[in-house]
Amino acid sequence: MEYFLIILSTALVNNVVLVKFLGLCPLMGVSNKLDSAMGMGLATTFVLTLAAFAGWLLEHFVLGPLNLGFLRILTFILVIAVVVQFTEMVVRKTSPALYQVLGIFLPLITTNCAVLGVALLNVQQENSFIESLLYGFGSALGFTLVLVMFAGLRERLALAEVPDAFKGAPIAYIVAGLLSLAFMGFAGLA
Amino acid sequence: MTSLSYTRIAKDGIWDNNIIFAQALGLCPLLAVTSNASNGLGMGLASTAVLVASGALISVSRDIISPQVRIPVFILIIATLVTLVDLAMNAWVHDLYKVLGLFIPLIVTNCAVLGRAESFASRNSVLPAAFDGLMMGLGFTMVLVVLGAMREMLGTGTLFANAALLLGDWAAFLELTLIPDYKGFLLIILPPGGFMVLGFLLAGKRMIDRNAELKRAAAAEAEADEALFSATTA
């Protein structure tokens, strides 16, 4: 039950994108089409969970015992870059079809601040191993959810008539604001 | 590209090719820390420091980095600089450090820094690269402060509240209470307000650009008319 609450709270109540403001660049960048949003969400889910896992191992077996806390940013970003590269290789070998879909998004994930952010938050909150994993997975679920919803909204938005000055990015920000407002409604759920 | 003039770089960084307005990068720190203007200023200055230093460093080492491994190397250089900023801020402006929290380390993943490294610093000499970093940083800071100020004014009716606490005593003159006994408008301070105010700000920037464009077109037309007129009378 406790674990279920972690997923619920990270995916909905403290949504990474709309409440914690992590991973906004991909949200604005690749949410023009529904299927590319799905692809990006899947790839990020995989990398984020793996990065949370690797971050925990690194913190507890290397940085903590050796007292190297000041190297955390440097090592985490390196590990994330490696995880992303590894994911790319695995996907290319095992499923060329999936690689076709995810291919272009994978390199972008390194600079998705949600990945580094969640890994650092895990350390900050002193989460246990399972908690770290769930925290990463839940955050990624929330990210995917918002990305897909937002892509759906933007597909409709492309057809809507908006004042000239608001076309494109500005109206997208306002829509994101409304979506964020809706997500505030989850507060108090968990 | 080395013949790029400094005025051009400055204009690009602050307005035409502004990180937020034109490139839509660096949105996470932008929205997360701008619930008031002082935080925005602090975050902007920290990012500017990283941009300038990474621009200079990457430009110096651009000849010894082979193109195949450049991205990881850039990221490592940036991460090192961010670690320095992180430690320095923890030591000297601890209150600000606590407020900005997670978003100081996350300067590493601010796509704008890597973007400038890739598209400008790796192709230009040291001085233009550092200057470009400075101007991009100032443009970013400007948006952070404007957005922070708007949200703070609408949300709590103050401007630069706690500036002295967060940025040091020199900033005390910035603190203002614009609307005494303001009841507050919570929505603007909360995340949704950030998105909406940014949307309106961007729309405002576009209107300014369009007006300038129209004015220029009108001036050009008038000039052409005049030339035609003098040609026909002569």
mmCIF file of C-alpha atoms in Angstrom, chain A residues 55-187:
data_model
loop_
_atom_site.group_PDB
_atom_site.id
_atom_site.type_symbol
_atom_site.label_atom_id
_atom_site.label_comp_id
_atom_site.label_asym_id
_atom_site.label_seq_id
_atom_site.Cartn_x
_atom_site.Cartn_y
_atom_site.Cartn_z
ATOM 1 C CA GLY A 55 21.946 6.611 -9.054
ATOM 2 C CA TRP A 56 21.031 4.726 -5.896
ATOM 3 C CA LEU A 57 23.812 2.172 -6.417
ATOM 4 C CA LEU A 58 26.324 4.917 -7.113
ATOM 5 C CA GLU A 59 25.338 6.932 -4.070
ATOM 6 C CA HIS A 60 25.381 3.995 -1.658
ATOM 7 C CA PHE A 61 28.379 2.076 -2.888
ATOM 8 C CA VAL A 62 30.699 4.733 -4.233
ATOM 9 C CA LEU A 63 29.953 8.323 -3.283
ATOM 10 C CA GLY A 64 28.735 7.671 0.254
ATOM 11 C CA PRO A 65 31.482 5.311 1.519
ATOM 12 C CA LEU A 66 34.264 7.303 -0.136
ATOM 13 C CA ASN A 67 32.856 10.643 0.997
ATOM 14 C CA LEU A 68 32.768 12.020 -2.512
ATOM 15 C CA GLY A 69 29.460 13.872 -2.287
ATOM 16 C CA PHE A 70 30.844 16.877 -4.149
ATOM 17 C CA LEU A 71 31.265 14.741 -7.267
ATOM 18 C CA ARG A 72 27.573 13.836 -7.311
ATOM 19 C CA ILE A 73 26.499 16.101 -10.183
ATOM 20 C CA LEU A 74 29.431 15.065 -12.323
ATOM 21 C CA THR A 75 29.084 11.324 -11.781
ATOM 22 C CA PHE A 76 25.289 11.283 -12.075
ATOM 23 C CA ILE A 77 25.251 13.052 -15.409
ATOM 24 C CA LEU A 78 27.946 10.689 -16.653
ATOM 25 C CA VAL A 79 25.967 7.661 -15.531
ATOM 26 C CA ILE A 80 22.827 9.015 -17.155
ATOM 27 C CA ALA A 81 24.682 9.557 -20.421
ATOM 28 C CA VAL A 82 25.937 5.972 -20.247
ATOM 29 C CA VAL A 83 22.477 4.608 -19.429
ATOM 30 C CA VAL A 84 21.033 6.485 -22.386
ATOM 31 C CA GLN A 85 23.726 5.134 -24.685
ATOM 32 C CA PHE A 86 23.186 1.634 -23.313
ATOM 33 C CA THR A 87 19.431 1.885 -23.840
ATOM 34 C CA GLU A 88 20.026 2.973 -27.397
ATOM 35 C CA MET A 89 22.273 -0.014 -28.068
ATOM 36 C CA VAL A 90 19.901 -2.509 -26.467
ATOM 37 C CA VAL A 91 16.883 -1.196 -28.314
ATOM 38 C CA ARG A 92 18.745 -1.205 -31.621
ATOM 39 C CA LYS A 93 19.841 -4.830 -31.160
ATOM 40 C CA THR A 94 16.625 -6.267 -29.791
ATOM 41 C CA SER A 95 13.929 -4.401 -31.624
ATOM 42 C CA PRO A 96 14.732 -2.470 -34.778
ATOM 43 C CA ALA A 97 11.066 -1.529 -35.106
ATOM 44 C CA LEU A 98 11.053 0.144 -31.705
ATOM 45 C CA TYR A 99 14.363 1.788 -32.532
ATOM 46 C CA GLN A 100 12.754 3.355 -35.570
ATOM 47 C CA VAL A 101 10.173 4.949 -33.302
ATOM 48 C CA LEU A 102 12.397 5.929 -30.382
ATOM 49 C CA GLY A 103 15.681 6.472 -32.196
ATOM 50 C CA ILE A 104 15.715 10.225 -32.489
ATOM 51 C CA PHE A 105 14.434 10.806 -28.968
ATOM 52 C CA LEU A 106 17.008 8.758 -27.122
ATOM 53 C CA PRO A 107 19.952 11.183 -27.297
ATOM 54 C CA LEU A 108 17.683 13.998 -26.130
ATOM 55 C CA ILE A 109 16.956 12.269 -22.854
ATOM 56 C CA THR A 110 20.430 13.022 -21.480
ATOM 57 C CA THR A 111 19.496 16.675 -21.217
ATOM 58 C CA ASN A 112 16.024 15.982 -19.839
ATOM 59 C CA CYS A 113 16.302 17.515 -16.415
ATOM 60 C CA ALA A 114 13.672 15.168 -15.005
ATOM 61 C CA VAL A 115 16.170 12.297 -15.181
ATOM 62 C CA LEU A 116 18.945 14.050 -13.284
ATOM 63 C CA GLY A 117 16.400 15.783 -11.060
ATOM 64 C CA VAL A 118 14.755 12.557 -9.917
ATOM 65 C CA ALA A 119 18.134 10.908 -9.280
ATOM 66 C CA LEU A 120 19.197 13.876 -7.142
ATOM 67 C CA LEU A 121 15.848 14.043 -5.341
ATOM 68 C CA ASN A 122 16.203 10.380 -4.434
ATOM 69 C CA VAL A 123 19.474 11.170 -2.692
ATOM 70 C CA GLN A 124 18.057 14.278 -1.039
ATOM 71 C CA GLN A 125 15.062 12.413 0.373
ATOM 72 C CA GLU A 126 17.195 9.468 1.448
ATOM 73 C CA ASN A 127 14.890 7.001 -0.254
ATOM 74 C CA SER A 128 15.521 3.296 0.158
ATOM 75 C CA PHE A 129 16.307 1.109 -2.836
ATOM 76 C CA ILE A 130 12.727 0.095 -3.609
ATOM 77 C CA GLU A 131 11.478 3.600 -2.904
ATOM 78 C CA SER A 132 14.036 5.033 -5.311
ATOM 79 C CA LEU A 133 12.964 2.683 -8.056
ATOM 80 C CA LEU A 134 9.286 3.403 -7.523
ATOM 81 C CA TYR A 135 9.948 7.115 -7.283
ATOM 82 C CA GLY A 136 11.711 6.997 -10.636
ATOM 83 C CA PHE A 137 9.052 4.826 -12.232
ATOM 84 C CA GLY A 138 6.167 6.889 -10.849
ATOM 85 C CA SER A 139 7.730 10.147 -11.995
ATOM 86 C CA ALA A 140 8.250 8.703 -15.447
ATOM 87 C CA LEU A 141 4.629 7.567 -15.575
ATOM 88 C CA GLY A 142 3.525 11.069 -14.661
ATOM 89 C CA PHE A 143 5.803 12.510 -17.324
ATOM 90 C CA THR A 144 4.412 10.193 -19.995
ATOM 91 C CA LEU A 145 0.849 10.893 -18.936
ATOM 92 C CA VAL A 146 1.272 14.647 -19.203
ATOM 93 C CA LEU A 147 3.244 14.408 -22.443
ATOM 94 C CA VAL A 148 0.546 12.324 -24.127
ATOM 95 C CA MET A 149 -2.307 14.460 -22.807
ATOM 96 C CA PHE A 150 -0.546 17.608 -23.862
ATOM 97 C CA ALA A 151 0.168 16.237 -27.325
ATOM 98 C CA GLY A 152 -3.510 15.419 -27.705
ATOM 99 C CA LEU A 153 -4.442 18.942 -26.670
ATOM 100 C CA ARG A 154 -1.939 20.483 -29.049
ATOM 101 C CA GLU A 155 -3.215 18.471 -31.991
ATOM 102 C CA ARG A 156 -6.599 20.041 -31.393
ATOM 103 C CA LEU A 157 -5.049 23.404 -30.703
ATOM 104 C CA ALA A 158 -3.379 23.440 -34.112
ATOM 105 C CA LEU A 159 -6.841 23.620 -35.663
ATOM 106 C CA ALA A 160 -8.204 26.248 -33.306
ATOM 107 C CA GLU A 161 -8.365 29.913 -34.095
ATOM 108 C CA VAL A 162 -6.155 31.914 -31.749
ATOM 109 C CA PRO A 163 -5.075 35.559 -31.929
ATOM 110 C CA ASP A 164 -1.960 36.043 -34.045
ATOM 111 C CA ALA A 165 0.371 36.977 -31.216
ATOM 112 C CA PHE A 166 -0.627 33.858 -29.277
ATOM 113 C CA LYS A 167 -0.117 31.341 -32.094
ATOM 114 C CA GLY A 168 2.244 28.472 -31.347
ATOM 115 C CA ALA A 169 4.244 28.640 -28.149
ATOM 116 C CA PRO A 170 2.333 31.260 -26.092
ATOM 117 C CA ILE A 171 -1.014 29.506 -26.299
ATOM 118 C CA ALA A 172 0.753 26.219 -25.561
ATOM 119 C CA TYR A 173 2.084 27.704 -22.307
ATOM 120 C CA ILE A 174 -1.368 28.870 -21.330
ATOM 121 C CA VAL A 175 -2.825 25.449 -22.071
ATOM 122 C CA ALA A 176 -0.051 23.907 -19.969
ATOM 123 C CA GLY A 177 -1.059 26.313 -17.205
ATOM 124 C CA LEU A 178 -4.661 25.108 -17.383
ATOM 125 C CA LEU A 179 -3.513 21.485 -17.369
ATOM 126 C CA SER A 180 -1.349 22.258 -14.358
ATOM 127 C CA LEU A 181 -4.353 23.834 -12.677
ATOM 128 C CA ALA A 182 -6.269 20.619 -13.251
ATOM 129 C CA PHE A 183 -3.443 18.609 -11.710
ATOM 130 C CA MET A 184 -3.514 20.823 -8.624
ATOM 131 C CA GLY A 185 -6.850 19.176 -8.000
ATOM 132 C CA PHE A 186 -5.037 15.958 -7.125
ATOM 133 C CA ALA A 187 -3.458 17.616 -4.092
#
